[in-house]
mmCIF file of C-alpha atoms in Angstrom:
data_model
loop_
_atom_site.group_PDB
_atom_site.id
_atom_site.type_symbol
_atom_site.label_atom_id
_atom_site.label_comp_id
_atom_site.label_asym_id
_atom_site.label_seq_id
_atom_site.Cartn_x
_atom_site.Cartn_y
_atom_site.Cartn_z
ATOM 1 C CA MET A 1 28.481 6.432 12.164
ATOM 2 C CA GLU A 2 25.110 5.342 10.612
ATOM 3 C CA THR A 3 25.296 2.883 7.631
ATOM 4 C CA LYS A 4 22.229 2.470 5.388
ATOM 5 C CA LYS A 5 21.648 -0.919 4.024
ATOM 6 C CA THR A 6 19.629 -1.266 0.828
ATOM 7 C CA LEU A 7 18.668 -4.043 -1.350
ATOM 8 C CA LYS A 8 18.559 -3.400 -5.042
ATOM 9 C CA VAL A 9 16.455 -5.326 -7.581
ATOM 10 C CA SER A 10 17.697 -5.028 -11.022
ATOM 11 C CA ALA A 11 15.723 -2.865 -13.472
ATOM 12 C CA LEU A 12 13.523 -4.592 -15.805
ATOM 13 C CA GLU A 13 14.762 -4.415 -19.541
ATOM 14 C CA ASN A 14 11.545 -5.905 -21.032
ATOM 15 C CA GLY A 15 8.354 -7.046 -19.324
ATOM 16 C CA THR A 16 5.480 -6.056 -17.007
ATOM 17 C CA VAL A 17 5.442 -4.774 -13.487
ATOM 18 C CA ILE A 18 2.149 -5.433 -11.701
ATOM 19 C CA ASP A 19 2.116 -2.865 -8.902
ATOM 20 C CA HIS A 20 -0.289 -1.832 -5.983
ATOM 21 C CA ILE A 21 -1.515 -5.392 -5.663
ATOM 22 C CA PRO A 22 -3.280 -5.773 -2.067
ATOM 23 C CA ALA A 23 -0.735 -7.626 -0.082
ATOM 24 C CA ASP A 24 -3.279 -10.546 0.616
ATOM 25 C CA ALA A 25 -3.905 -11.010 -3.012
ATOM 26 C CA LEU A 26 -0.246 -11.368 -4.280
ATOM 27 C CA PHE A 27 -0.088 -15.053 -4.286
ATOM 28 C CA THR A 28 -3.569 -15.183 -5.903
ATOM 29 C CA VAL A 29 -2.508 -13.238 -8.786
ATOM 30 C CA ILE A 30 0.763 -15.412 -9.027
ATOM 31 C CA LYS A 31 -1.579 -18.268 -9.182
ATOM 32 C CA ILE A 32 -4.215 -17.211 -11.611
ATOM 33 C CA LEU A 33 -1.568 -15.954 -14.113
ATOM 34 C CA ASP A 34 0.241 -19.310 -13.793
ATOM 35 C CA LEU A 35 3.464 -17.488 -12.751
ATOM 36 C CA ASP A 36 4.523 -20.363 -10.822
ATOM 37 C CA ASP A 37 5.132 -22.373 -14.136
ATOM 38 C CA CYS A 38 6.705 -19.232 -15.776
ATOM 39 C CA VAL A 39 10.331 -19.918 -17.083
ATOM 40 C CA ASN A 40 11.069 -16.090 -17.257
ATOM 41 C CA PRO A 41 12.673 -14.475 -14.268
ATOM 42 C CA ILE A 42 10.234 -13.149 -11.843
ATOM 43 C CA THR A 43 10.616 -10.940 -8.788
ATOM 44 C CA PHE A 44 7.874 -10.224 -6.280
ATOM 45 C CA GLY A 45 7.586 -8.587 -2.801
ATOM 46 C CA THR A 46 4.633 -8.482 -0.390
ATOM 47 C CA ASN A 47 3.843 -6.495 2.658
ATOM 48 C CA LEU A 48 5.737 -3.569 1.252
ATOM 49 C CA ASP A 49 5.012 -0.167 2.605
ATOM 50 C CA SER A 50 2.529 2.017 0.592
ATOM 51 C CA LYS A 51 1.380 5.440 1.472
ATOM 52 C CA LYS A 52 -1.895 4.814 -0.548
ATOM 53 C CA PHE A 53 -2.698 1.266 0.592
ATOM 54 C CA GLY A 54 -0.742 0.693 3.745
ATOM 55 C CA LYS A 55 0.627 -2.671 2.578
ATOM 56 C CA LYS A 56 1.021 -3.658 -1.007
ATOM 57 C CA GLY A 57 2.504 -6.517 -3.208
ATOM 58 C CA ILE A 58 4.425 -6.027 -6.558
ATOM 59 C CA ILE A 59 5.522 -8.531 -9.273
ATOM 60 C CA LYS A 60 8.071 -8.056 -11.956
ATOM 61 C CA VAL A 61 7.974 -10.541 -14.941
ATOM 62 C CA SER A 62 10.628 -10.225 -17.553
ATOM 63 C CA ASN A 63 9.843 -10.648 -21.173
ATOM 64 C CA ARG A 64 6.245 -11.182 -20.685
ATOM 65 C CA TYR A 65 3.177 -8.946 -21.441
ATOM 66 C CA PHE A 66 -0.289 -9.724 -20.412
ATOM 67 C CA ARG A 67 -3.503 -10.324 -22.621
ATOM 68 C CA LYS A 68 -6.706 -8.432 -21.967
ATOM 69 C CA GLU A 69 -8.161 -11.599 -20.405
ATOM 70 C CA GLU A 70 -5.264 -11.990 -17.966
ATOM 71 C CA VAL A 71 -5.639 -8.238 -17.007
ATOM 72 C CA ASN A 72 -9.339 -8.864 -16.338
ATOM 73 C CA LYS A 73 -8.454 -11.860 -13.980
ATOM 74 C CA ILE A 74 -6.106 -9.439 -12.154
ATOM 75 C CA ALA A 75 -8.957 -6.848 -11.787
ATOM 76 C CA LEU A 76 -11.273 -9.490 -10.102
ATOM 77 C CA VAL A 77 -8.693 -10.226 -7.267
ATOM 78 C CA ALA A 78 -6.602 -7.058 -7.231
ATOM 79 C CA PRO A 79 -8.889 -4.179 -8.335
ATOM 80 C CA THR A 80 -6.284 -1.640 -7.136
ATOM 81 C CA ALA A 81 -3.586 -3.086 -9.282
ATOM 82 C CA SER A 82 -1.664 -1.213 -12.182
ATOM 83 C CA LEU A 83 0.274 -2.551 -14.973
ATOM 84 C CA ILE A 84 3.449 -1.154 -16.213
ATOM 85 C CA GLU A 85 4.994 -2.350 -19.450
ATOM 86 C CA ILE A 86 8.620 -1.858 -20.016
ATOM 87 C CA ARG A 87 10.604 -2.217 -23.261
ATOM 88 C CA ASN A 88 14.322 -1.331 -23.347
ATOM 89 C CA PHE A 89 14.257 -0.293 -19.836
ATOM 90 C CA GLU A 90 11.501 2.622 -20.616
ATOM 91 C CA ILE A 91 8.017 2.626 -19.531
ATOM 92 C CA THR A 92 5.847 2.290 -22.755
ATOM 93 C CA SER A 93 2.594 2.104 -21.105
ATOM 94 C CA LYS A 94 0.822 2.189 -17.649
ATOM 95 C CA GLN A 95 -2.684 1.193 -16.966
ATOM 96 C CA GLN A 96 -4.994 0.891 -13.960
ATOM 97 C CA VAL A 97 -6.804 -2.523 -14.087
ATOM 98 C CA GLU A 98 -10.730 -2.193 -14.393
ATOM 99 C CA ILE A 99 -13.271 -4.847 -13.677
ATOM 100 C CA PRO A 100 -14.991 -5.502 -16.740
ATOM 101 C CA ASP A 101 -18.828 -5.428 -17.091
ATOM 102 C CA VAL A 102 -18.948 -8.843 -18.424
ATOM 103 C CA VAL A 103 -16.791 -11.738 -17.526
ATOM 104 C CA GLU A 104 -16.676 -14.698 -20.182
ATOM 105 C CA GLY A 105 -14.856 -17.867 -19.921
ATOM 106 C CA TYR A 106 -12.708 -17.927 -16.752
ATOM 107 C CA VAL A 107 -14.978 -17.870 -13.782
ATOM 108 C CA LYS A 108 -16.709 -20.974 -12.486
ATOM 109 C CA CYS A 109 -20.403 -20.592 -11.421
ATOM 110 C CA ILE A 110 -20.933 -21.597 -7.663
ATOM 111 C CA ASN A 111 -24.247 -23.257 -8.425
ATOM 112 C CA PRO A 112 -23.630 -26.934 -8.595
ATOM 113 C CA LYS A 113 -26.734 -27.399 -10.907
ATOM 114 C CA CYS A 114 -25.740 -24.641 -13.335
ATOM 115 C CA VAL A 115 -25.538 -25.881 -16.775
ATOM 116 C CA THR A 116 -22.032 -24.603 -17.195
ATOM 117 C CA ASN A 117 -20.910 -27.087 -14.630
ATOM 118 C CA HIS A 118 -22.393 -29.909 -16.528
ATOM 119 C CA GLN A 119 -22.362 -29.199 -20.250
ATOM 120 C CA ASN A 120 -19.784 -27.593 -22.634
ATOM 121 C CA VAL A 121 -21.469 -24.154 -22.360
ATOM 122 C CA PRO A 122 -19.214 -20.947 -22.297
ATOM 123 C CA ARG A 123 -19.294 -19.429 -18.873
ATOM 124 C CA LYS A 124 -20.658 -15.805 -18.737
ATOM 125 C CA PHE A 125 -21.171 -13.525 -15.902
ATOM 126 C CA TYR A 126 -22.362 -9.912 -15.482
ATOM 127 C CA VAL A 127 -20.769 -7.637 -13.087
ATOM 128 C CA VAL A 128 -23.883 -6.322 -10.960
ATOM 129 C CA SER A 129 -21.610 -4.472 -8.244
ATOM 130 C CA HIS A 130 -18.172 -3.134 -9.061
ATOM 131 C CA GLN A 131 -17.939 -1.727 -5.565
ATOM 132 C CA ASP A 132 -18.093 -4.961 -3.484
ATOM 133 C CA LEU A 133 -17.737 -7.283 -6.608
ATOM 134 C CA THR A 134 -20.770 -9.188 -7.329
ATOM 135 C CA LEU A 135 -21.324 -11.324 -10.602
ATOM 136 C CA LYS A 136 -24.428 -12.743 -11.790
ATOM 137 C CA CYS A 137 -24.443 -15.821 -13.867
ATOM 138 C CA HIS A 138 -26.071 -15.463 -17.408
ATOM 139 C CA TYR A 139 -27.685 -18.826 -17.295
ATOM 140 C CA CYS A 140 -28.893 -19.711 -13.868
ATOM 141 C CA GLU A 141 -28.826 -16.083 -12.373
ATOM 142 C CA LYS A 142 -27.022 -17.193 -9.135
ATOM 143 C CA PHE A 143 -24.951 -14.302 -7.633
ATOM 144 C CA THR A 144 -21.498 -14.837 -6.627
ATOM 145 C CA LYS A 145 -19.592 -12.472 -3.976
ATOM 146 C CA LYS A 146 -15.954 -11.644 -4.402
ATOM 147 C CA GLU A 147 -14.998 -14.208 -1.704
ATOM 148 C CA SER A 148 -16.555 -16.992 -3.552
ATOM 149 C CA ILE A 149 -15.275 -16.275 -7.008
ATOM 150 C CA GLN A 150 -13.304 -19.247 -8.562
ATOM 151 C CA ILE A 151 -11.131 -18.380 -11.426
ATOM 152 C CA LEU A 152 -10.269 -21.035 -13.758
#
């Protein structure tokens, strides 16, 4: 006799599901969204099988919806992610994250001499490559590759 074991996670009544996160980026997404300080129930899984990506991560956050700036932060570290908003157990919207053309306010310039690291100047970067994610500082014109991006 064969028995199947399943683990069920309760459906989300209200909140957001962040799906298709690269497995190695899951904890970075949790950190940049400050979910480790969130008081709402959170469910997450990593290294889950995915036909499209091999392995993926997923985060369910009850009673929380993300602002555009937060979605843009997700896009920088998990460009394959999608956000699903749930209200009364129903999907109300689903969107694929997109890397913006301009990143303002939440990325630190890697150039220690950049004015943004010494004065109260708004941080601003232009995305010069979406494919391999390269940012260019508006002020010092220093290029920052994906692996060096520091999200504030």
